[in-house]
Short mmCIF file of C-alpha atoms in Angstrom, two decimals:
data_model
loop_
_atom_site.label_atom_id
_atom_site.label_comp_id
_atom_site.label_asym_id
_atom_site.label_seq_id
_atom_site.Cartn_x
_atom_site.Cartn_y
_atom_site.Cartn_z
CA MET A 221 0.01 0.01 0.06
CA PHE A 222 2.94 2.19 -0.43
CA ASP A 223 4.90 3.22 -3.63
CA LEU A 224 8.39 4.34 -2.71
CA ALA A 225 9.11 5.68 -6.12
CA VAL A 226 6.20 7.99 -6.16
CA PHE A 227 7.10 9.07 -2.62
CA GLY A 228 10.80 9.92 -3.37
CA SER A 229 9.97 11.69 -6.38
CA LEU A 230 7.46 14.06 -4.90
CA PHE A 231 9.29 14.40 -1.69
CA LEU A 232 12.63 15.67 -3.88
CA THR A 233 10.62 17.61 -6.12
CA LEU A 234 8.84 19.63 -3.10
CA PHE A 235 12.29 19.76 -1.31
CA VAL A 236 13.89 21.51 -4.24
CA ILE A 237 10.91 23.87 -4.67
CA MET A 238 10.02 24.82 -1.03
CA ASP A 239 13.81 24.68 -0.37
CA PRO A 240 13.88 24.22 3.38
CA PRO A 241 17.57 25.18 3.80
CA GLY A 242 16.96 28.45 1.81
CA ILE A 243 13.95 29.41 3.75
CA THR A 244 16.08 29.66 6.80
CA PRO A 245 17.66 33.21 6.35
CA ILE A 246 14.36 34.53 5.08
CA PHE A 247 12.52 33.25 8.05
CA LEU A 248 15.00 34.72 10.43
CA ALA A 249 14.81 37.90 8.65
CA LEU A 250 11.10 38.21 8.89
CA THR A 251 10.60 37.10 12.24
CA ALA A 252 13.58 39.04 13.73
CA GLY A 253 12.69 40.99 16.78
CA ARG A 254 10.20 38.92 18.06
CA PRO A 255 10.30 36.96 21.31
CA GLY A 256 11.48 33.16 20.97
CA LYS A 257 7.97 31.79 21.65
CA VAL A 258 6.41 33.89 19.08
CA GLN A 259 8.90 32.79 16.46
CA LYS A 260 8.45 29.19 17.21
CA ARG A 261 4.64 29.71 17.05
CA MET A 262 5.22 31.36 13.79
CA ALA A 263 7.01 28.67 12.27
CA PHE A 264 4.36 26.28 13.15
CA GLN A 265 1.76 28.71 11.72
CA ALA A 266 3.64 28.81 8.54
CA VAL A 267 3.82 25.19 7.99
CA CYS A 268 0.19 24.82 8.97
CA VAL A 269 -0.89 27.47 6.40
CA ALA A 270 1.11 25.95 3.67
CA GLY A 271 -0.06 22.70 4.46
CA GLY A 272 -3.51 23.74 4.25
CA VAL A 273 -3.11 25.66 0.87
CA ILE A 274 -1.21 22.73 -0.69
CA THR A 275 -3.96 20.24 0.55
CA VAL A 276 -6.77 22.46 -0.64
CA PHE A 277 -5.12 22.67 -4.16
CA GLY A 278 -4.36 19.15 -4.17
CA LEU A 279 -7.93 18.26 -3.78
CA LEU A 280 -9.62 20.88 -5.59
CA GLY A 281 -6.67 22.62 -7.56
CA HIS A 282 -8.13 22.36 -11.34
CA GLN A 283 -11.73 23.15 -10.24
CA ILE A 284 -10.32 26.31 -8.34
CA LEU A 285 -8.25 27.56 -11.14
CA ASN A 286 -10.99 26.76 -13.76
CA TYR A 287 -13.73 28.43 -11.62
CA LEU A 288 -11.53 31.49 -11.31
CA HIS A 289 -10.40 31.46 -14.92
CA VAL A 290 -6.90 31.66 -13.76
CA SER A 291 -4.18 29.84 -15.44
CA VAL A 292 -0.87 28.34 -13.98
CA PRO A 293 1.37 30.96 -15.46
CA ALA A 294 -0.81 33.73 -14.22
CA LEU A 295 -0.50 32.28 -10.57
CA MET A 296 3.36 32.12 -11.13
CA ILE A 297 3.57 35.73 -12.24
CA ALA A 298 1.25 36.93 -9.37
CA GLY A 299 3.14 35.07 -6.79
CA GLY A 300 6.47 36.46 -8.15
CA LEU A 301 5.29 40.06 -7.85
CA LEU A 302 4.07 39.52 -4.26
CA LEU A 303 7.49 38.07 -3.25
CA LEU A 304 9.28 40.67 -5.12
CA LEU A 305 7.53 43.45 -3.05
CA ILE A 306 8.42 41.70 0.05
CA ALA A 307 11.91 41.25 -1.05
CA LEU A 308 12.36 44.98 -1.62
CA ASP A 309 11.24 45.82 1.88
CA LEU A 310 13.96 43.50 3.16
CA LEU A 311 16.63 44.95 0.87
CA THR A 312 15.62 48.62 1.91
CA GLY A 313 15.28 47.88 5.39
CA LYS A 314 11.64 48.88 5.87
CA THR A 315 11.28 45.55 7.78
CA ASP A 316 13.47 46.98 10.35
CA GLU A 317 10.71 49.20 11.89
CA PRO A 318 8.85 47.42 14.29
CA LYS A 319 5.64 49.77 13.59
CA GLN A 320 5.24 48.11 10.15
CA THR A 321 5.67 44.28 11.22
CA LYS A 322 5.03 44.04 14.68
CA ASP A 323 1.27 43.50 14.39
CA VAL A 324 1.64 41.70 11.18
CA ASN A 325 1.69 37.79 11.14
CA VAL A 326 4.51 37.23 8.50
CA ALA A 327 3.65 33.39 9.01
CA LEU A 328 0.69 33.81 7.06
CA VAL A 329 1.89 36.01 4.29
CA PRO A 330 4.69 35.78 2.81
CA LEU A 331 6.03 32.72 4.59
CA GLY A 332 2.92 30.38 4.61
CA MET A 333 2.10 31.56 1.24
CA PRO A 334 3.69 32.10 -1.50
CA LEU A 335 7.17 31.29 0.04
CA LEU A 336 6.36 27.92 0.93
CA ALA A 337 3.00 27.09 -0.58
CA GLY A 338 3.91 28.83 -4.00
CA PRO A 339 2.77 28.40 -7.56
CA GLY A 340 5.59 25.68 -8.09
CA ALA A 341 4.82 23.65 -5.10
CA ILE A 342 0.89 24.14 -5.80
CA VAL A 343 1.45 22.84 -9.59
CA SER A 344 3.63 19.88 -8.45
CA VAL A 345 1.02 18.69 -5.93
CA ILE A 346 -2.02 19.14 -8.44
CA LEU A 347 -0.04 16.92 -11.03
CA ALA A 348 1.06 14.36 -8.67
CA VAL A 349 -2.49 13.86 -7.28
CA GLN A 350 -4.00 13.91 -10.85
CA LYS A 351 -1.46 11.14 -11.72
CA ALA A 352 -2.05 9.08 -8.67
CA HIS A 353 -4.59 6.49 -9.83
CA SER A 354 -4.22 3.82 -6.97
CA VAL A 355 -4.53 3.89 -3.47
CA ALA A 356 -0.95 3.17 -2.99
CA THR A 357 0.19 6.16 -5.19
CA GLN A 358 -2.19 8.34 -3.05
CA VAL A 359 -1.14 7.29 0.02
CA SER A 360 2.51 7.99 -1.24
CA VAL A 361 1.71 11.38 -2.50
CA TRP A 362 0.08 12.63 0.86
CA THR A 363 2.73 10.89 2.82
CA ALA A 364 5.28 12.85 0.68
CA ILE A 365 3.46 16.31 1.15
CA LEU A 366 3.36 15.60 4.95
CA ALA A 367 6.94 14.75 5.44
CA ILE A 368 8.24 17.79 3.66
CA HIS A 369 6.19 20.16 5.69
CA VAL A 370 7.49 18.08 8.91
CA VAL A 371 10.98 18.96 7.51
CA LEU A 372 10.09 22.61 6.65
CA TRP A 373 8.83 22.81 10.54
CA LEU A 374 11.98 21.45 12.03
CA VAL A 375 14.40 23.74 9.92
CA MET A 376 12.57 26.57 10.91
CA ARG A 377 12.05 25.62 14.39
CA TYR A 378 15.60 25.10 15.04
CA SER A 379 17.05 27.92 12.97
CA LEU A 380 16.32 30.15 15.89
CA VAL A 381 19.49 28.83 17.53
CA ILE A 382 21.33 30.86 14.67
CA ILE A 383 19.91 34.16 16.06
CA ARG A 384 21.75 33.37 19.46
CA ILE A 385 24.97 33.14 17.64
CA ILE A 386 24.87 35.98 15.05
CA LYS A 387 23.30 38.59 17.37
CA ASP A 388 21.92 41.65 16.19
CA GLY A 389 24.35 42.70 13.72
CA GLY A 390 24.07 39.28 11.98
CA VAL A 391 20.34 39.69 11.65
CA VAL A 392 20.65 42.72 9.75
CA LEU A 393 23.31 40.87 7.39
CA VAL A 394 20.82 37.97 7.09
CA THR A 395 17.84 40.34 6.36
CA ARG A 396 19.78 41.99 3.20
CA LEU A 397 21.02 38.62 2.28
CA ALA A 398 17.47 37.04 2.43
CA GLY A 399 16.07 40.17 0.41
CA MET A 400 18.55 39.47 -2.51
CA MET A 401 17.79 35.86 -2.41
CA LEU A 402 14.03 36.38 -2.46
CA SER A 403 14.05 38.83 -5.13
CA ALA A 404 16.06 36.50 -7.42
CA ILE A 405 13.48 33.78 -6.55
CA ALA A 406 10.49 36.24 -7.29
CA VAL A 407 12.30 37.39 -10.68
CA GLN A 408 12.86 33.78 -11.67
CA GLN A 409 9.31 32.95 -10.85
CA ILE A 410 8.00 35.76 -12.88
CA ILE A 411 10.21 34.58 -15.99
CA ASN A 412 9.06 31.15 -15.86
CA GLY A 413 5.25 32.28 -15.72
CA VAL A 414 5.89 34.71 -18.65
CA THR A 415 8.01 31.75 -20.54
CA GLN A 416 4.91 29.46 -20.08
CA VAL A 417 2.55 32.31 -21.54
CA ILE A 418 4.61 32.72 -24.60
CA GLN A 419 5.06 28.94 -25.20
CA GLY A 420 1.52 28.40 -24.75
CA SER A 421 0.37 30.95 -27.21
#
């Protein structure tokens, strides 16, 4: 009742797309300045939000996109633009101002979506669920989805140890680095969306 090949393939695909190691500096930058307990809670919330979004699209992805008349490339471009706005804030230091981020739950946006549950992950899950015709492959697909979210939670949960080592100055450096990385991810996502639009026309 379990297909290891399907599990491994989807898990590796989601690992590359959702990038647990790469999310660490972005998580640290977006949650900087908050108490440890709050940061741990936000790590859990981000994973729950991402898991919820992925699950909904895994079950109803095609129906949702068709009902809204939204194409996958449009979803990719929109997600890329949203990430680019967040990246510019990190690069310019606007997120250093507590007034702007103190009452904002970044675990929902942009961490939960579109960083973790982005267009790439959503499309991969939609296709994997669509191709899973047997009970064994369905179980393998959903186990892979659960496993990658557990990995994401563990990485963010224990990345907080880094803050104690790098101190405030290091957090500022990580914030700028995260902004640069996130802007590159955003631009690539937009390029991928535009490329698919051109290829489909």
